[in-house]
mmCIF file of C-alpha atoms in Angstrom:
data_model
loop_
_atom_site.group_PDB
_atom_site.id
_atom_site.type_symbol
_atom_site.label_atom_id
_atom_site.label_comp_id
_atom_site.label_asym_id
_atom_site.label_seq_id
_atom_site.Cartn_x
_atom_site.Cartn_y
_atom_site.Cartn_z
ATOM 1 C CA MET A 216 19.039 -0.945 11.549
ATOM 2 C CA LYS A 217 19.956 2.734 11.575
ATOM 3 C CA THR A 218 16.490 3.656 10.306
ATOM 4 C CA LYS A 219 14.833 1.638 13.071
ATOM 5 C CA LEU A 220 16.993 3.346 15.665
ATOM 6 C CA VAL A 221 16.134 6.822 14.363
ATOM 7 C CA LEU A 222 12.424 6.045 14.422
ATOM 8 C CA ALA A 223 12.633 4.623 17.921
ATOM 9 C CA VAL A 224 14.541 7.599 19.291
ATOM 10 C CA SER A 225 12.253 10.086 17.563
ATOM 11 C CA ALA A 226 9.142 8.301 18.822
ATOM 12 C CA ALA A 227 10.516 8.355 22.350
ATOM 13 C CA ALA A 228 11.180 12.068 22.048
ATOM 14 C CA PHE A 229 7.643 12.672 20.867
ATOM 15 C CA LEU A 230 6.074 10.642 23.641
ATOM 16 C CA SER A 231 8.132 12.486 26.220
ATOM 17 C CA ALA A 232 6.549 15.705 24.966
ATOM 18 C CA CYS A 233 3.069 14.411 25.789
ATOM 19 C CA THR A 234 1.180 14.823 29.022
ATOM 20 C CA THR A 235 -1.926 13.019 30.250
ATOM 21 C CA ASP A 236 -5.166 14.955 30.620
ATOM 22 C CA PRO A 237 -6.324 14.250 34.206
ATOM 23 C CA TYR A 238 -9.990 14.405 33.184
ATOM 24 C CA THR A 239 -10.033 12.318 30.006
ATOM 25 C CA GLY A 240 -6.908 10.194 30.415
ATOM 26 C CA GLN A 241 -5.884 11.105 26.866
ATOM 27 C CA GLN A 242 -2.387 12.220 25.962
ATOM 28 C CA ARG A 243 -1.794 15.837 24.957
ATOM 29 C CA ILE A 244 1.208 17.460 23.325
ATOM 30 C CA SER A 245 3.266 20.174 24.943
ATOM 31 C CA ASN A 246 3.140 23.045 22.420
ATOM 32 C CA THR A 247 6.902 23.621 22.541
ATOM 33 C CA ALA A 248 8.435 20.205 23.112
ATOM 34 C CA GLY A 249 5.794 18.515 20.975
ATOM 35 C CA GLY A 250 6.587 20.665 17.974
ATOM 36 C CA ALA A 251 10.248 19.723 18.053
ATOM 37 C CA ALA A 252 9.495 16.042 18.491
ATOM 38 C CA LEU A 253 6.931 16.107 15.691
ATOM 39 C CA GLY A 254 9.584 17.384 13.350
ATOM 40 C CA ALA A 255 12.061 14.722 14.408
ATOM 41 C CA LEU A 256 9.640 11.831 14.071
ATOM 42 C CA GLY A 257 8.112 13.159 10.867
ATOM 43 C CA GLY A 258 11.513 13.681 9.308
ATOM 44 C CA ALA A 259 12.487 10.137 10.131
ATOM 45 C CA ALA A 260 9.284 8.845 8.560
ATOM 46 C CA LEU A 261 9.580 10.382 5.132
ATOM 47 C CA GLY A 262 11.647 8.291 2.786
ATOM 48 C CA THR A 263 11.964 5.340 5.169
ATOM 49 C CA LEU A 264 8.446 3.933 5.265
ATOM 50 C CA ALA A 265 7.802 1.464 2.480
ATOM 51 C CA GLY A 266 5.095 1.199 -0.119
ATOM 52 C CA GLY A 267 2.045 -1.068 -0.003
ATOM 53 C CA ASP A 268 3.678 -4.436 -0.704
ATOM 54 C CA ASP A 269 6.521 -3.998 1.777
ATOM 55 C CA ARG A 270 4.183 -2.717 4.475
ATOM 56 C CA ARG A 271 1.778 -5.583 3.917
ATOM 57 C CA ASN A 272 4.531 -8.164 4.129
ATOM 58 C CA ALA A 273 5.961 -6.588 7.289
ATOM 59 C CA LEU A 274 2.596 -6.539 9.041
ATOM 60 C CA ILE A 275 1.677 -10.072 8.025
ATOM 61 C CA GLY A 276 5.115 -11.203 9.151
ATOM 62 C CA ALA A 277 4.446 -9.565 12.519
ATOM 63 C CA GLY A 278 1.319 -11.672 12.969
ATOM 64 C CA ILE A 279 -1.402 -9.280 11.786
ATOM 65 C CA GLY A 280 -3.749 -11.345 9.674
ATOM 66 C CA ALA A 281 -4.625 -10.331 6.122
ATOM 67 C CA LEU A 282 -8.236 -9.981 5.011
ATOM 68 C CA ALA A 283 -9.621 -12.080 2.192
ATOM 69 C CA GLY A 284 -12.741 -12.414 0.078
ATOM 70 C CA GLY A 285 -16.009 -11.057 1.395
ATOM 71 C CA SER A 286 -14.520 -10.248 4.775
ATOM 72 C CA ILE A 287 -12.713 -7.240 3.251
ATOM 73 C CA GLY A 288 -15.881 -5.314 2.446
ATOM 74 C CA VAL A 289 -17.486 -6.142 5.783
ATOM 75 C CA TYR A 290 -14.376 -5.065 7.703
ATOM 76 C CA MET A 291 -14.122 -1.758 5.836
ATOM 77 C CA ASP A 292 -17.867 -1.160 6.260
ATOM 78 C CA ARG A 293 -17.447 -1.384 10.015
ATOM 79 C CA GLN A 294 -14.392 0.855 9.992
ATOM 80 C CA GLU A 295 -16.179 3.433 7.826
ATOM 81 C CA ALA A 296 -19.206 3.455 10.141
ATOM 82 C CA GLU A 297 -17.033 4.072 13.197
ATOM 83 C CA LEU A 298 -15.096 6.841 11.471
ATOM 84 C CA ARG A 299 -18.317 8.565 10.425
ATOM 85 C CA ALA A 300 -19.662 8.345 13.966
ATOM 86 C CA GLN A 301 -16.441 9.616 15.539
ATOM 87 C CA LEU A 302 -15.885 12.441 13.037
ATOM 88 C CA GLN A 303 -19.427 13.766 12.776
ATOM 89 C CA GLY A 304 -19.346 17.553 13.009
ATOM 90 C CA SER A 305 -15.529 17.672 12.994
ATOM 91 C CA GLY A 306 -15.135 19.165 9.512
ATOM 92 C CA VAL A 307 -13.405 16.013 8.245
ATOM 93 C CA SER A 308 -15.158 14.303 5.327
ATOM 94 C CA VAL A 309 -15.287 10.514 5.043
ATOM 95 C CA THR A 310 -15.475 9.114 1.502
ATOM 96 C CA ARG A 311 -15.683 5.467 0.456
ATOM 97 C CA VAL A 312 -13.928 4.537 -2.791
ATOM 98 C CA GLY A 313 -14.397 0.828 -3.411
ATOM 99 C CA ASN A 314 -12.890 -0.847 -0.350
ATOM 100 C CA ASP A 315 -10.757 2.184 0.495
ATOM 101 C CA ILE A 316 -11.690 5.014 2.870
ATOM 102 C CA VAL A 317 -10.472 8.585 2.330
ATOM 103 C CA LEU A 318 -10.488 11.218 5.086
ATOM 104 C CA ASN A 319 -10.188 14.805 3.836
ATOM 105 C CA MET A 320 -8.861 17.167 6.507
ATOM 106 C CA PRO A 321 -9.090 20.796 5.315
ATOM 107 C CA SER A 322 -6.543 23.391 6.383
ATOM 108 C CA ASN A 323 -9.042 25.543 8.284
ATOM 109 C CA ILE A 324 -9.181 22.892 11.031
ATOM 110 C CA THR A 325 -5.668 21.459 10.781
ATOM 111 C CA PHE A 326 -2.996 24.145 10.288
ATOM 112 C CA ASP A 327 -2.568 27.902 10.371
ATOM 113 C CA THR A 328 -1.521 29.594 7.129
ATOM 114 C CA ASP A 329 2.019 28.676 6.103
ATOM 115 C CA ARG A 330 2.531 26.502 9.182
ATOM 116 C CA ALA A 331 3.000 22.754 9.664
ATOM 117 C CA ASP A 332 2.338 22.437 13.393
ATOM 118 C CA LEU A 333 -1.107 21.083 14.258
ATOM 119 C CA LYS A 334 -3.727 23.433 15.634
ATOM 120 C CA PRO A 335 -4.410 22.458 19.289
ATOM 121 C CA GLN A 336 -8.147 22.179 18.599
ATOM 122 C CA PHE A 337 -7.387 19.506 15.991
ATOM 123 C CA TYR A 338 -5.965 17.086 18.563
ATOM 124 C CA ASP A 339 -9.384 15.763 19.574
ATOM 125 C CA THR A 340 -10.249 14.995 15.954
ATOM 126 C CA LEU A 341 -6.979 13.145 15.439
ATOM 127 C CA ASN A 342 -7.534 11.285 18.708
ATOM 128 C CA SER A 343 -10.787 9.970 17.239
ATOM 129 C CA VAL A 344 -9.036 8.876 14.043
ATOM 130 C CA ALA A 345 -6.245 7.240 16.046
ATOM 131 C CA LEU A 346 -8.716 5.249 18.146
ATOM 132 C CA VAL A 347 -10.461 3.824 15.087
ATOM 133 C CA LEU A 348 -7.174 3.014 13.352
ATOM 134 C CA LYS A 349 -5.980 1.131 16.435
ATOM 135 C CA LYS A 350 -9.223 -0.840 16.627
ATOM 136 C CA PHE A 351 -9.131 -1.723 12.920
ATOM 137 C CA ASN A 352 -5.452 -2.551 12.565
ATOM 138 C CA GLN A 353 -5.850 -4.751 9.470
ATOM 139 C CA SER A 354 -5.387 -1.789 7.157
ATOM 140 C CA LEU A 355 -2.624 0.321 5.610
ATOM 141 C CA VAL A 356 -2.635 4.098 5.998
ATOM 142 C CA ASP A 357 -1.386 6.666 3.467
ATOM 143 C CA VAL A 358 -1.011 10.239 4.749
ATOM 144 C CA ASN A 359 -0.803 12.733 1.867
ATOM 145 C CA GLY A 360 -0.258 16.475 2.216
ATOM 146 C CA HIS A 361 -1.564 18.954 -0.392
ATOM 147 C CA THR A 362 -1.288 22.704 -0.964
ATOM 148 C CA ASP A 363 -2.778 25.340 -3.249
ATOM 149 C CA SER A 364 -0.753 26.822 -6.122
ATOM 150 C CA THR A 365 0.367 29.964 -4.294
ATOM 151 C CA GLY A 366 4.168 30.058 -3.988
ATOM 152 C CA SER A 367 6.871 28.030 -5.704
ATOM 153 C CA ASP A 368 6.566 24.336 -6.507
ATOM 154 C CA SER A 369 9.487 23.453 -4.225
ATOM 155 C CA TYR A 370 8.129 25.450 -1.295
ATOM 156 C CA ASN A 371 4.678 23.890 -1.616
ATOM 157 C CA LEU A 372 6.148 20.408 -1.839
ATOM 158 C CA ASP A 373 8.148 20.947 1.349
ATOM 159 C CA LEU A 374 5.165 22.443 3.216
ATOM 160 C CA SER A 375 2.883 19.588 2.172
ATOM 161 C CA GLN A 376 5.471 17.043 3.322
ATOM 162 C CA ARG A 377 5.842 18.680 6.729
ATOM 163 C CA ARG A 378 2.081 18.816 7.218
ATOM 164 C CA ALA A 379 1.666 15.150 6.311
ATOM 165 C CA GLN A 380 4.480 14.289 8.710
ATOM 166 C CA SER A 381 2.783 16.182 11.545
ATOM 167 C CA VAL A 382 -0.428 14.206 11.110
ATOM 168 C CA TYR A 383 1.467 10.917 10.850
ATOM 169 C CA SER A 384 3.545 11.675 13.935
ATOM 170 C CA TYR A 385 0.512 12.419 16.054
ATOM 171 C CA LEU A 386 -1.298 9.232 15.003
ATOM 172 C CA VAL A 387 1.781 7.146 15.816
ATOM 173 C CA SER A 388 2.147 8.891 19.180
ATOM 174 C CA GLN A 389 -1.328 7.587 20.049
ATOM 175 C CA GLY A 390 -0.220 3.972 19.724
ATOM 176 C CA ASN A 391 -0.585 3.168 16.024
ATOM 177 C CA ASN A 392 2.008 0.935 14.380
ATOM 178 C CA PRO A 393 4.333 3.098 12.208
ATOM 179 C CA ARG A 394 4.823 0.196 9.812
ATOM 180 C CA ARG A 395 1.257 0.698 8.574
ATOM 181 C CA PHE A 396 1.961 4.193 7.249
ATOM 182 C CA TYR A 397 3.270 5.820 4.095
ATOM 183 C CA VAL A 398 3.841 9.588 4.326
ATOM 184 C CA ARG A 399 4.307 11.925 1.385
ATOM 185 C CA GLY A 400 3.811 15.505 0.270
ATOM 186 C CA MET A 401 2.052 16.105 -3.032
ATOM 187 C CA GLY A 402 2.536 19.880 -3.136
ATOM 188 C CA GLU A 403 0.140 21.546 -5.562
ATOM 189 C CA THR A 404 0.014 18.645 -8.034
ATOM 190 C CA GLN A 405 -3.416 17.234 -7.133
ATOM 191 C CA PRO A 406 -5.932 20.081 -6.775
ATOM 192 C CA ILE A 407 -9.558 19.231 -6.109
ATOM 193 C CA ALA A 408 -10.829 22.766 -6.808
ATOM 194 C CA ASP A 409 -10.015 25.869 -8.868
ATOM 195 C CA ASN A 410 -6.873 27.604 -7.599
ATOM 196 C CA SER A 411 -7.990 30.893 -9.169
ATOM 197 C CA THR A 412 -10.543 31.442 -6.365
ATOM 198 C CA GLU A 413 -10.032 31.760 -2.609
ATOM 199 C CA TYR A 414 -12.611 29.040 -2.038
ATOM 200 C CA GLY A 415 -10.770 26.709 -4.391
ATOM 201 C CA ARG A 416 -7.365 27.428 -2.855
ATOM 202 C CA ALA A 417 -8.766 26.753 0.623
ATOM 203 C CA ALA A 418 -10.169 23.411 -0.556
ATOM 204 C CA ASN A 419 -6.818 22.433 -2.055
ATOM 205 C CA ARG A 420 -4.931 23.065 1.206
ATOM 206 C CA ARG A 421 -5.571 19.764 2.949
ATOM 207 C CA VAL A 422 -4.235 16.505 4.340
ATOM 208 C CA GLU A 423 -5.820 13.310 3.098
ATOM 209 C CA ILE A 424 -5.657 9.982 4.892
ATOM 210 C CA LYS A 425 -6.306 6.955 2.699
ATOM 211 C CA ILE A 426 -7.105 3.710 4.522
ATOM 212 C CA VAL A 427 -6.601 0.538 2.496
ATOM 213 C CA PRO A 428 -7.480 -2.996 3.654
ATOM 214 C CA LEU A 429 -4.615 -5.320 4.493
ATOM 215 C CA SER A 430 -5.443 -8.023 1.967
ATOM 216 C CA GLN A 431 -3.685 -11.129 0.741
#
């Protein structure tokens, strides 16, 4: 009960930091108030959101139907197609792994060096992701933060957690169900490139979103 209250209060604080763009009708974050609320909501998320089985049971219990059989592949095909269309030219890669979809968001478009607050120009990209996630709500969403190997293990773990929380918090602020999400920082433990080169370190600094079908 206490966890639910913290999430509710933090979400309310985050939403109060948003304003509506008069031209697009989309919500935007106040740079000052939004940063504080992001931290509050993100901090509440880590360690309280459950793994796959618990999330699946909670969503099914709330009336969101689970996918089964051949409908899983078809559903994820449609979701993948919409994500590719929405994210074309954004710098975010869309990769299909079986029935899962992985979005790789590199640091050059998401965060400044050594920071965990979202770059303002990244809001539009996350708005596109949020729209597709809301439309295809029969899926679970893992948000994983990653860093390069520069700095201590503990510092990198903390930074990766805060970055993952920032992405999660923004997606929830756009109307996505927080019960779908699992948020975690991986630090430097899962590099995808060589940390001995600047190119490799830049590739390793990223946030990945893994979208998994809500299946029976």
